[in-house]
Amino acid sequence: MTKVCKNIGIVAHVDAGKTTLTEQLLFASGATRKVGSVDDGTTATDSLTVERERGISVRLATETFYWNDHQINLIDTPGHVDFSAEVERSLRALDCAILVVSSVEGVQANTSSIFDALQYLNIPTLIFINKLDRAGADVERVMAEIHQELSPNAVLLQQPSNLGQTDAGISGGWLKTSTPSQFTSEELEPWLQPLLECLTELDDEFLEAIIESVPVTFEEVDQKLSHAISCNEIYPVFTGVAKAGIGINELLNAIIHYLPNAKQNNNAALSAVVFKIEHDQRIGKMAYVRVFEGTLNARDKIHNATRSHEAHVIEDKASQVKRVIRGKYQDMDCIEAGDIGVVSGLQSAKIGDILGLGDAVPDAYQLSAPLLTVQVIPDNEKDFSALASALTELADEDPLLNLEWLVEQRELHVNINGWIQVEVLQAILQQRFAIQATFKQPSIIYKETPTQPVEGYECYWMPKPCWAIVRFLIEPAQRGSGVHYESKVSVNQIAAKYQNEIQANLAKALKQGIKGWSITDVKITLIDGSDHVQHSRPGDFIIATPMAIMNGLNESDTDLLEPILDFQIQADSELLGTLTSDITKMRGHFDAPEFQGNRVIIRGKFPAATSLDYAIKLASLSGGHAKMSTRLSGYEICSPEQGQTTAYRGISPLDRDKYILWARGALQ
Ligand code: GDP
């Protein structure tokens, strides 16, 4: 049975009321019989104990419900900036989104970055202004912020009433039957004029009709509006009080009416993406999958296009296919095109993997990259192995943790975004795995790049039997360009199978440079070398490559690169002097400040290392009235004093004899 289906993401800055809104949507649609409450820890989507205790969503959660013959898959995402990676992963699964904004706090730092991502990916977005009942609710001010910070093409389609009072609600709406079926622009209520203005800007003929006071029909205007929303030319704005269930039916009708359905093509070959991994205690690894084309059937063998080059990965079999309804799995026979589901049995699947053909899968979008690395230590040494396997499982669910497990040193390191994430990880380790662990002081993640072109050479032919001779040209490359590799050596000199070994292990060789950080912005060219018909064995070039690279880097030396953030600070103008002096002290720089009434907006760049605690300082400095948003801008050179080096983890290829013994498995 083919059904109309929409995959809708709910996104927001933390505390805007996203989880409460999700509960109300489920309740209004009849999916739940009671409204769960964030404050009592009884919501359907916050299922982790830590989420219920802290009242914050950490993982994205999905829920399916039905409204007016439409199937709606809601994807509830975490709002705290430390968990932006979860939001980022969900974006690929969406057809449209609801962005929740509080009518008191307005557009917050995280709101803008999420909205940018939605715009970049052309995901039609409806904005919901929540909490009309709270003291200080001001829809006009929030609309001005939306126009300024998100899009000038956001159009309010409802008229709120009794703002800031317990009986706050909605007194009129474009979609309400009160809108006349035919009208001239003068006859339309003043608060709906911005809608006409926005539409006339998109359509010259319509502009002419409006100027000449030609009557237009509701149908005609509404169709133009629908079209503009589906093309991301207009962002409709609705309002309500999620906590009291006000504005929920109107929102559901607007979702059906304005937000696009998933495209459905069941007859094509499978084209799907994994957007979340979860481990169920009973069933094991579960992959959340969005199918764009084709059908994914239970018991099908699934081709994993992303991992097909990995020798050990063949085809996994989808053993069971399920859907999440009210927080519980329910069996399905298949996931059809346009739908999402949860699949067990895909053992090799990782987040972001493309299943079948990737043609219909949209591009990925990176909102965040962890800036900090931290060592995790079990409180009880005998828990080390359990902690290592728990972190391995968690890194499967969140690849950005990038777990580094140094077996010999018995050390575990993960990458993180901030302290909230540390607290949440600590709680998950305790609640899900019964492990008490401590996180050491985190360090900024620096990188390294060669200071000048240099050759890296290694002649690994002793102790026999072995033979791998390589010479690389290692050159610094443009900032932000990453790693490029090329071989100028013929397969007669070094056989193709060995050249493949070199290329496949290059990333590992570049993981730590001479200052302990990963090497980037570098061009590496294999310019010379040889294998030996008798003496070369598989693995010899894997051992020789890191030695050659490290030899070169050691000779050329490397520059430290530090993460630089783009920032935007909005505060009362009287703070301008303090802010600019703080920014300069943080080694930052800024553009000419922009004034809006008694507020000032400063944009610029500062290093992550000097600004980690600035959001907290700014909050106390401004009495909570300033806003700051930051985003990784890139990496730039810093002096050794400004940055930090770290000891080589494991045995360095520069410690040649020991490294060879270790690499050959001969070290005890
Ligand atoms: P999330 O972090 O965006 O998921 O926000 P939550 O749904 O957890 O809500 C954050 C807080 O705001 C909770 O204490 C809710 O009870 C409260 N809240 C949510 N919606 C409303 C609303 O419409 N009015 C008021 N006054 N409070 C609300």
XYZ file of C-alpha atoms and ligand atoms in Angstrom:
696
model
C 0.000 0.000 0.000
C 1.451 3.324 -1.002
C 0.710 6.057 1.470
C 1.409 9.781 1.608
C 4.282 10.295 3.981
C 6.286 13.231 5.347
C 9.546 13.073 7.288
C 9.626 16.143 9.491
C 12.501 17.220 11.670
C 11.790 19.212 14.811
C 14.739 21.470 15.536
C 15.367 24.257 18.042
C 17.707 25.781 20.546
C 17.507 23.932 23.865
C 14.430 24.784 25.978
C 12.372 26.353 23.177
C 9.770 23.631 23.760
C 10.531 21.120 21.030
C 9.957 17.995 23.100
C 6.753 19.443 24.573
C 5.511 20.262 21.076
C 6.309 16.719 19.909
C 4.270 15.327 22.816
C 1.335 17.547 21.901
C 1.454 16.571 18.236
C 1.421 12.888 19.213
C -1.458 13.484 21.596
C -3.545 15.587 19.201
C -3.156 13.006 16.461
C -4.392 10.266 18.775
C -1.017 8.481 18.842
C -0.837 8.854 22.639
C -3.652 8.936 25.174
C -1.843 11.181 27.633
C 0.445 14.144 27.057
C 3.910 13.315 28.366
C 5.714 16.079 30.218
C 9.367 17.079 30.017
C 9.126 18.404 33.549
C 7.882 15.044 34.917
C 10.192 12.975 32.667
C 7.345 11.159 30.915
C 7.870 12.041 27.246
C 7.854 9.529 24.398
C 10.958 10.823 22.662
C 13.326 11.470 25.593
C 13.822 7.821 26.438
C 17.350 7.799 27.872
C 17.374 8.087 31.663
C 19.781 11.006 31.396
C 17.374 12.804 29.045
C 14.477 12.367 31.422
C 16.518 13.433 34.443
C 18.049 16.500 32.860
C 15.098 17.414 30.647
C 17.318 17.710 27.568
C 17.294 15.605 24.416
C 20.644 14.035 23.669
C 19.847 11.636 20.861
C 17.536 12.088 17.975
C 14.333 10.122 18.349
C 11.721 9.196 15.782
C 7.976 8.790 16.159
C 5.314 7.979 13.621
C 1.719 9.165 13.706
C -1.151 9.755 11.294
C -3.192 12.874 10.553
C -5.782 13.302 7.794
C -4.640 10.188 5.884
C -1.017 11.280 6.020
C 1.727 9.354 7.737
C 4.036 11.700 9.600
C 7.474 10.591 10.737
C 8.685 13.081 13.316
C 12.376 13.259 13.941
C 13.030 14.981 17.271
C 16.586 16.296 17.500
C 18.685 17.527 20.422
C 18.804 21.297 20.859
C 22.035 21.731 22.811
C 24.956 22.793 20.673
C 27.118 19.973 22.110
C 24.892 17.525 20.239
C 24.721 19.313 16.884
C 26.176 16.245 15.232
C 22.933 14.390 15.943
C 20.987 17.171 14.220
C 23.363 17.084 11.288
C 22.819 13.341 10.827
C 19.059 13.730 10.799
C 19.075 16.415 8.108
C 19.606 13.893 5.330
C 16.473 12.017 6.312
C 14.136 15.029 6.185
C 11.640 16.321 3.645
C 10.836 19.373 5.734
C 11.332 20.833 9.190
C 9.683 22.695 12.038
C 11.930 25.200 13.781
C 10.688 26.019 17.274
C 11.503 29.474 18.647
C 10.489 30.790 22.067
C 8.458 34.013 22.032
C 10.499 35.212 25.030
C 14.092 34.172 24.244
C 13.639 34.653 20.482
C 16.229 33.577 17.933
C 19.124 31.981 19.799
C 22.629 31.142 18.735
C 21.926 27.552 17.831
C 18.711 28.497 15.991
C 20.661 30.440 13.364
C 23.172 27.694 12.641
C 20.460 25.049 12.304
C 18.426 27.337 10.052
C 21.489 27.964 7.858
C 21.880 24.209 7.446
C 18.198 23.788 6.520
C 18.499 26.594 3.977
C 21.698 25.180 2.530
C 20.003 21.826 2.018
C 16.815 23.442 0.635
C 14.623 21.877 3.293
C 11.272 23.720 3.481
C 10.861 24.943 7.047
C 7.911 26.060 9.119
C 8.722 28.261 12.123
C 6.681 27.778 15.308
C 6.807 30.611 17.855
C 6.076 28.929 21.183
C 5.367 29.950 24.769
C 2.930 32.784 23.979
C 1.768 32.493 27.591
C 5.080 33.344 29.223
C 5.745 36.749 30.737
C 7.780 38.756 28.248
C 6.321 36.993 25.175
C 6.670 39.388 22.247
C 5.862 38.018 18.786
C 6.561 41.307 17.027
C 10.091 41.473 18.434
C 10.710 37.801 17.651
C 9.467 38.294 14.072
C 11.922 41.205 13.735
C 14.723 38.922 14.969
C 13.647 36.180 12.566
C 13.733 38.660 9.674
C 17.095 39.990 10.754
C 18.848 36.765 11.707
C 17.095 33.986 9.759
C 15.249 35.195 6.688
C 13.387 38.329 5.581
C 10.967 35.949 3.858
C 9.427 34.574 7.047
C 5.709 35.390 7.089
C 3.449 35.280 10.135
C 0.239 33.422 9.247
C -1.511 33.656 12.604
C -2.436 36.503 14.884
C -1.605 35.807 18.533
C -3.650 37.218 21.404
C -3.279 37.840 25.145
C 0.482 37.522 25.013
C 2.188 36.778 28.308
C -1.039 35.647 29.956
C -2.343 32.245 30.906
C -5.142 32.576 28.359
C -2.738 33.440 25.505
C -3.925 32.050 22.196
C -4.581 32.705 18.534
C -7.279 35.118 17.438
C -6.984 34.858 13.676
C -5.209 32.954 10.962
C -4.729 32.940 7.200
C -5.900 29.354 6.996
C -8.983 30.003 9.134
C -12.239 30.155 7.207
C -12.548 33.803 8.274
C -10.264 34.800 5.369
C -12.640 35.963 2.570
C -12.721 33.811 -0.560
C -12.034 36.879 -2.716
C -10.441 40.204 -1.776
C -8.383 43.161 -2.913
C -5.206 44.019 -1.058
C -6.948 46.896 0.780
C -9.610 44.528 2.062
C -7.131 42.151 3.650
C -6.430 42.693 7.346
C -3.299 44.791 8.027
C -1.452 41.992 9.812
C -1.647 39.866 6.627
C -0.174 42.588 4.402
C 3.411 41.244 4.807
C 2.186 37.986 3.235
C 1.005 39.854 0.133
C 4.205 41.914 0.036
C 6.351 38.808 0.150
C 4.355 37.108 -2.614
C 4.391 40.184 -4.862
C 8.171 40.296 -4.597
C 8.274 36.817 -6.093
C 5.759 37.369 -8.894
C 5.567 40.485 -11.105
C 2.136 39.686 -12.534
C 0.747 39.267 -9.073
C 2.390 42.560 -8.061
C 0.570 44.329 -10.883
C -2.771 42.841 -9.875
C -2.267 43.953 -6.287
C -1.184 47.486 -7.264
C -4.217 47.839 -9.500
C -6.503 46.528 -6.754
C -7.707 43.630 -8.900
C -9.581 41.181 -6.624
C -7.663 37.965 -5.991
C -9.035 34.721 -4.613
C -7.928 33.020 -1.413
C -7.248 29.863 -3.452
C -4.993 31.698 -5.863
C -2.948 33.396 -3.127
C -2.770 30.237 -1.041
C -1.493 28.253 -4.002
C 1.239 30.810 -4.582
C 2.091 30.615 -0.892
C 2.255 26.789 -0.973
C 4.493 26.889 -3.988
C 6.797 29.493 -2.432
C 7.065 27.416 0.760
C 7.954 24.267 -1.149
C 10.696 26.198 -3.015
C 12.097 27.704 0.209
C 11.114 31.191 -0.945
C 8.793 31.763 2.005
C 9.003 30.428 5.559
C 5.540 30.270 7.153
C 5.357 31.216 10.825
C 2.778 29.712 13.199
C 2.386 30.281 16.918
C 1.009 28.663 20.043
C 1.415 27.450 23.573
C 2.792 23.932 23.255
C 2.460 23.297 26.965
C -1.278 23.962 26.901
C -1.910 22.331 23.523
C -2.813 25.667 21.897
C -2.148 26.024 18.191
C -1.492 22.296 17.766
C -4.417 21.400 15.478
C -3.682 24.467 13.363
C -0.041 23.406 13.178
C -0.992 19.866 12.118
C -3.257 21.250 9.381
C -0.495 23.583 8.216
C 1.971 20.675 8.102
C -0.380 18.701 5.856
C -1.279 21.722 3.760
C 2.106 23.385 3.231
C 4.974 21.021 3.909
C 6.054 18.700 1.081
C 5.440 14.962 0.990
C 8.237 12.471 0.508
C 8.759 11.432 -3.096
C 7.733 7.839 -3.664
C 9.266 5.578 -6.223
C 9.033 2.004 -4.998
C 9.977 0.435 -8.314
C 13.486 1.860 -8.570
C 16.569 0.160 -7.133
C 17.145 0.714 -3.412
C 18.640 4.096 -2.512
C 18.778 4.706 1.247
C 20.886 6.234 4.008
C 21.627 5.239 7.627
C 21.047 8.261 9.876
C 21.254 6.777 13.341
C 22.662 3.693 15.061
C 21.289 2.379 18.318
C 22.007 -0.698 20.400
C 18.976 -2.459 21.740
C 19.674 -4.739 24.700
C 17.550 -7.537 23.232
C 17.881 -7.162 19.456
C 21.392 -5.689 19.229
C 22.527 -3.168 16.641
C 19.693 -1.217 15.011
C 20.186 1.055 12.007
C 17.698 3.867 11.381
C 17.281 4.107 7.643
C 15.595 6.594 5.322
C 14.624 5.055 2.003
C 14.565 7.510 -0.918
C 13.885 5.085 -3.756
C 13.076 1.393 -3.963
C 11.978 -0.836 -1.095
C 13.996 -2.342 1.746
C 12.448 -5.694 2.676
C 13.040 -7.735 5.806
C 15.438 -10.601 4.954
C 16.847 -8.747 1.911
C 20.597 -8.782 1.413
C 21.612 -5.129 1.486
C 24.498 -3.712 -0.508
C 26.369 -1.113 1.551
C 27.779 1.259 -1.091
C 29.903 3.209 1.412
C 31.694 0.133 2.787
C 31.812 -2.016 -0.335
C 35.548 -1.323 -0.765
C 36.315 -2.767 2.689
C 37.395 -6.320 2.055
C 35.666 -7.858 5.080
C 32.297 -6.303 4.339
C 30.141 -8.336 2.047
C 26.410 -7.917 2.089
C 24.564 -7.688 5.377
C 21.132 -9.172 5.656
C 18.301 -7.048 7.017
C 16.929 -9.488 9.574
C 14.078 -7.403 10.947
C 12.473 -4.146 9.886
C 10.636 -2.044 12.444
C 8.992 1.280 13.070
C 9.029 3.323 16.298
C 5.540 3.925 17.615
C 5.179 5.525 21.034
C 8.767 4.752 21.919
C 8.443 1.025 21.073
C 9.506 -0.991 18.042
C 6.733 -2.388 15.864
C 7.387 -4.961 13.104
C 7.077 -3.984 9.453
C 7.530 -6.121 6.332
C 9.458 -3.475 4.481
C 10.386 0.191 4.318
C 8.951 1.742 1.187
C 10.351 4.690 -0.727
C 9.836 7.912 1.212
C 9.561 6.199 4.590
C 11.940 5.638 7.498
C 12.407 2.519 9.592
C 14.751 0.668 11.898
C 16.670 -2.315 10.539
C 18.480 -5.009 12.502
C 21.183 -7.237 11.048
C 23.180 -4.538 9.260
C 26.292 -5.326 11.288
C 28.764 -3.342 9.208
C 26.546 -0.249 8.812
C 27.739 3.046 10.200
C 26.008 6.424 10.397
C 25.950 8.143 7.021
C 26.353 4.908 5.038
C 24.543 4.676 1.742
C 22.615 1.477 1.126
C 21.995 0.333 -2.449
C 22.571 3.147 -4.931
C 23.322 6.601 -3.604
C 21.760 8.492 -6.531
C 18.639 9.661 -4.718
C 20.333 10.378 -1.362
C 20.973 14.084 -0.648
C 24.424 15.333 0.345
C 25.601 15.350 3.932
C 25.993 18.638 5.795
C 28.467 19.266 8.576
C 27.214 21.607 11.287
C 29.903 20.913 13.807
C 33.246 19.275 14.365
C 34.404 18.440 17.889
C 37.078 20.857 19.070
C 38.161 19.062 22.202
C 39.821 15.762 23.001
C 39.605 14.160 26.401
C 40.983 11.064 28.119
C 38.494 8.784 29.861
C 39.649 6.767 32.874
C 37.665 4.101 34.702
C 37.340 4.869 38.419
C 38.058 1.214 39.015
C 41.012 -0.097 36.961
C 39.382 -3.523 36.533
C 36.641 -1.822 34.470
C 39.121 -0.809 31.731
C 38.051 -3.438 29.177
C 34.377 -2.865 29.902
C 34.901 0.892 29.476
C 36.738 0.318 26.189
C 33.915 -1.783 24.785
C 31.249 0.609 26.085
C 32.999 3.532 24.364
C 33.360 1.444 21.196
C 29.598 0.928 21.194
C 28.968 4.625 21.863
C 31.377 5.629 19.100
C 29.392 3.390 16.764
C 26.346 5.491 17.620
C 28.274 8.773 17.453
C 31.261 8.474 15.107
C 32.445 11.993 15.942
C 33.558 10.661 19.334
C 36.388 9.244 17.257
C 37.467 6.826 19.982
C 41.203 6.301 20.175
C 42.060 3.141 22.090
C 45.776 2.883 22.847
C 46.057 -0.761 23.769
C 49.624 -0.753 25.134
C 49.229 2.467 27.101
C 45.793 1.384 28.316
C 44.452 4.801 27.370
C 41.087 5.826 25.930
C 40.584 9.204 24.279
C 37.429 10.666 22.727
C 36.601 13.891 20.919
C 33.876 16.074 22.386
C 32.129 19.414 21.955
C 31.807 20.613 25.531
C 31.154 19.929 29.204
C 27.472 19.085 28.848
C 28.504 16.254 26.539
C 31.004 15.020 29.147
C 28.299 14.993 31.821
C 25.927 13.141 29.514
C 28.569 10.565 28.524
C 29.386 10.023 32.171
C 25.713 9.459 32.948
C 25.245 7.063 30.002
C 28.324 5.051 31.025
C 26.899 4.713 34.490
C 23.262 4.062 33.613
C 23.609 1.884 30.535
C 26.895 0.117 31.228
C 27.214 0.402 35.039
C 30.699 1.927 34.704
C 31.937 4.871 36.762
C 34.428 6.873 34.727
C 36.261 10.164 35.055
C 37.036 12.531 32.192
C 40.356 14.361 32.465
C 40.745 18.046 31.595
C 39.964 18.306 27.845
C 42.445 19.810 25.393
C 41.776 21.729 22.203
C 42.355 19.588 19.107
C 45.261 21.183 17.243
C 46.600 20.072 13.870
C 49.986 20.193 12.173
C 51.161 21.083 8.702
C 54.692 20.893 7.216
C 56.513 24.227 7.264
C 58.196 23.672 3.878
C 58.516 21.073 1.082
C 60.619 18.133 2.175
C 61.357 14.564 1.139
C 60.497 11.726 3.471
C 62.552 8.589 2.830
C 62.601 5.139 4.305
C 64.547 2.077 3.346
C 62.999 -0.786 5.262
C 64.966 -3.873 4.266
C 66.311 -5.056 7.576
C 65.895 -7.234 9.563
C 65.103 -9.667 6.725
C 62.723 -10.848 5.403
C 61.270 -7.492 4.351
C 61.661 -4.948 1.574
C 59.882 -1.621 1.228
C 61.712 1.435 -0.050
C 59.724 4.659 -0.407
C 60.430 8.321 -1.016
C 57.649 10.876 -0.656
C 57.600 14.555 -1.503
C 55.714 16.232 1.339
C 54.519 19.745 0.528
C 52.474 22.262 2.514
C 49.141 23.014 0.811
C 46.477 25.689 0.978
C 44.729 26.204 4.344
C 41.623 24.024 4.564
C 42.596 21.820 1.624
C 43.107 18.656 3.698
C 45.259 15.806 2.433
C 46.028 15.048 -1.215
C 47.968 12.054 -2.392
C 49.347 11.041 -5.734
C 51.851 8.481 -6.982
C 54.400 9.166 -9.704
C 55.989 5.745 -9.315
C 55.216 3.069 -11.883
C 53.824 -0.306 -10.904
C 57.023 -1.843 -12.277
C 58.935 -0.154 -9.470
C 56.376 -0.729 -6.722
C 53.647 -3.255 -7.542
C 50.045 -2.027 -7.577
C 49.131 -4.137 -4.534
C 51.856 -2.411 -2.482
C 50.917 1.021 -3.800
C 47.374 0.287 -2.628
C 48.770 -0.554 0.808
C 50.513 2.824 0.905
C 47.444 4.769 -0.102
C 45.080 2.867 2.175
C 47.298 3.457 5.222
C 48.246 7.049 4.584
C 45.476 8.426 6.799
C 46.767 6.315 9.679
C 50.318 7.537 9.069
C 49.099 11.145 9.200
C 47.105 10.720 12.387
C 49.943 11.990 14.561
C 52.764 14.251 13.482
C 55.868 15.282 15.363
C 53.864 17.501 17.743
C 51.305 14.781 18.458
C 48.443 16.140 16.279
C 47.061 15.036 12.918
C 48.710 16.341 9.745
C 46.593 18.335 7.340
C 46.815 20.807 4.432
C 49.471 18.704 2.808
C 50.216 17.264 -0.610
C 52.027 13.959 -0.565
C 53.533 12.492 -3.710
C 55.192 9.104 -3.930
C 58.212 9.959 -6.097
C 60.485 6.952 -5.783
C 60.905 3.541 -4.215
C 61.009 -0.163 -4.922
C 59.686 -3.515 -3.904
C 61.477 -6.840 -4.146
C 60.091 -9.909 -5.845
C 61.336 -12.256 -3.139
C 61.702 -10.177 0.005
C 58.701 -7.818 -0.061
C 55.796 -9.161 1.895
C 52.273 -7.796 2.392
C 52.423 -5.222 5.171
C 56.016 -4.070 4.584
C 54.852 -0.854 2.921
C 52.356 -0.318 5.733
C 55.311 -0.290 8.117
C 57.571 1.837 5.903
C 55.073 4.583 5.019
C 54.658 6.161 8.506
C 58.439 6.001 9.030
C 59.118 7.847 5.769
C 56.472 10.482 6.478
C 57.695 11.079 10.024
C 61.312 11.282 8.854
C 60.302 14.015 6.415
C 58.209 15.950 8.919
C 60.979 15.740 11.488
C 63.370 17.282 9.007
C 61.048 20.060 7.797
C 59.437 20.710 11.190
C 55.709 21.455 11.363
C 53.555 24.475 12.159
C 50.808 24.135 14.737
C 47.319 24.913 13.466
C 44.615 25.986 15.904
C 40.819 26.011 15.387
C 39.401 29.473 14.696
C 35.748 30.295 15.265
C 33.496 32.733 13.435
C 31.513 34.545 16.086
C 28.556 36.874 16.252
C 27.806 38.737 19.473
C 24.684 40.789 20.001
C 24.541 42.968 23.114
C 23.542 46.351 24.501
C 25.636 49.108 22.859
C 27.038 50.252 26.191
C 29.034 46.991 26.341
C 30.830 47.704 23.060
C 34.071 48.886 24.703
C 34.278 45.886 27.032
C 33.477 43.447 24.240
C 36.036 44.776 21.779
C 38.738 44.818 24.453
C 37.857 41.205 25.430
C 37.961 40.109 21.779
C 41.390 41.668 21.308
C 42.651 40.005 24.492
C 41.433 36.686 23.095
C 43.617 37.267 20.000
C 40.453 37.876 17.997
C 39.559 40.465 15.393
C 36.238 41.916 14.303
C 34.477 43.814 11.524
C 32.925 47.262 11.944
C 30.161 46.898 14.587
C 26.564 47.207 13.385
C 24.107 49.237 15.485
C 20.380 48.509 15.768
C 18.607 50.798 18.209
C 20.420 50.379 21.502
C 21.888 47.041 20.437
C 25.174 46.336 18.727
C 26.157 43.336 16.618
C 29.828 42.420 16.376
C 31.062 39.771 13.962
C 34.572 38.437 13.696
C 36.919 35.559 14.408
C 38.712 34.336 17.504
C 40.651 31.192 18.422
C 38.674 28.410 20.101
C 41.434 28.050 22.686
C 40.995 31.557 24.096
C 37.207 31.767 23.869
C 35.992 28.473 25.336
C 34.494 30.066 28.442
C 33.480 33.341 26.865
C 29.780 32.458 26.549
C 29.633 32.105 30.342
C 31.556 35.341 30.897
C 29.292 37.164 28.435
C 26.176 35.910 30.208
C 27.338 37.332 33.539
C 28.660 40.517 31.918
C 25.326 41.262 30.239
C 22.966 39.871 32.844
C 21.932 37.231 30.295
C 20.924 39.829 27.662
C 23.734 39.220 25.170
C 23.705 36.447 22.567
C 26.730 34.755 21.102
C 26.913 32.197 18.342
C 30.076 30.556 17.089
C 30.922 28.233 14.267
C 34.167 26.596 13.210
C 35.703 28.797 10.549
C 38.834 26.745 9.926
C 42.351 26.188 11.202
C 45.110 28.812 11.245
C 48.772 28.792 12.249
C 49.536 29.644 15.868
C 52.857 29.916 17.655
C 54.086 27.000 19.807
C 53.438 29.164 22.905
C 49.851 29.867 21.871
C 49.181 26.223 21.100
C 50.085 22.969 22.746
C 52.079 19.929 21.736
C 51.270 16.494 23.008
C 53.415 13.417 23.435
C 53.201 10.766 20.703
C 50.601 8.224 21.735
C 51.925 4.713 21.140
C 55.355 4.003 19.670
C 56.589 6.708 17.335
C 57.907 5.670 13.906
C 60.853 7.970 14.732
C 61.873 5.436 17.397
C 62.776 3.250 14.440
C 63.972 -0.073 15.908
C 61.322 -0.238 18.560
C 58.632 0.799 16.075
C 59.638 -1.962 13.635
C 59.550 -4.563 16.388
C 56.164 -3.285 17.520
C 54.766 -3.138 13.985
C 55.922 -6.718 13.355
C 54.211 -7.815 16.551
C 57.535 -8.756 18.154
C 57.330 -6.386 21.095
C 56.087 -7.741 24.393
P 13.271 21.466 24.326
O 14.557 21.555 25.099
O 13.227 22.415 23.180
O 12.875 20.066 23.963
O 12.151 22.068 25.313
P 11.187 21.287 26.279
O 10.013 20.747 25.544
O 12.008 20.365 27.113
O 10.648 22.512 27.166
C 11.500 23.304 27.965
C 10.699 23.914 29.125
O 9.731 24.827 28.610
C 9.912 22.869 29.921
O 9.958 23.226 31.277
C 8.496 22.991 29.368
O 7.518 22.631 30.306
C 8.433 24.475 29.054
N 7.479 24.786 27.975
C 7.352 24.177 26.766
N 6.375 24.762 26.045
C 5.888 25.778 26.794
C 4.857 26.757 26.591
O 4.189 26.814 25.568
N 4.659 27.642 27.615
C 5.381 27.614 28.766
N 5.117 28.527 29.692
N 6.351 26.712 28.982
C 6.591 25.807 28.017
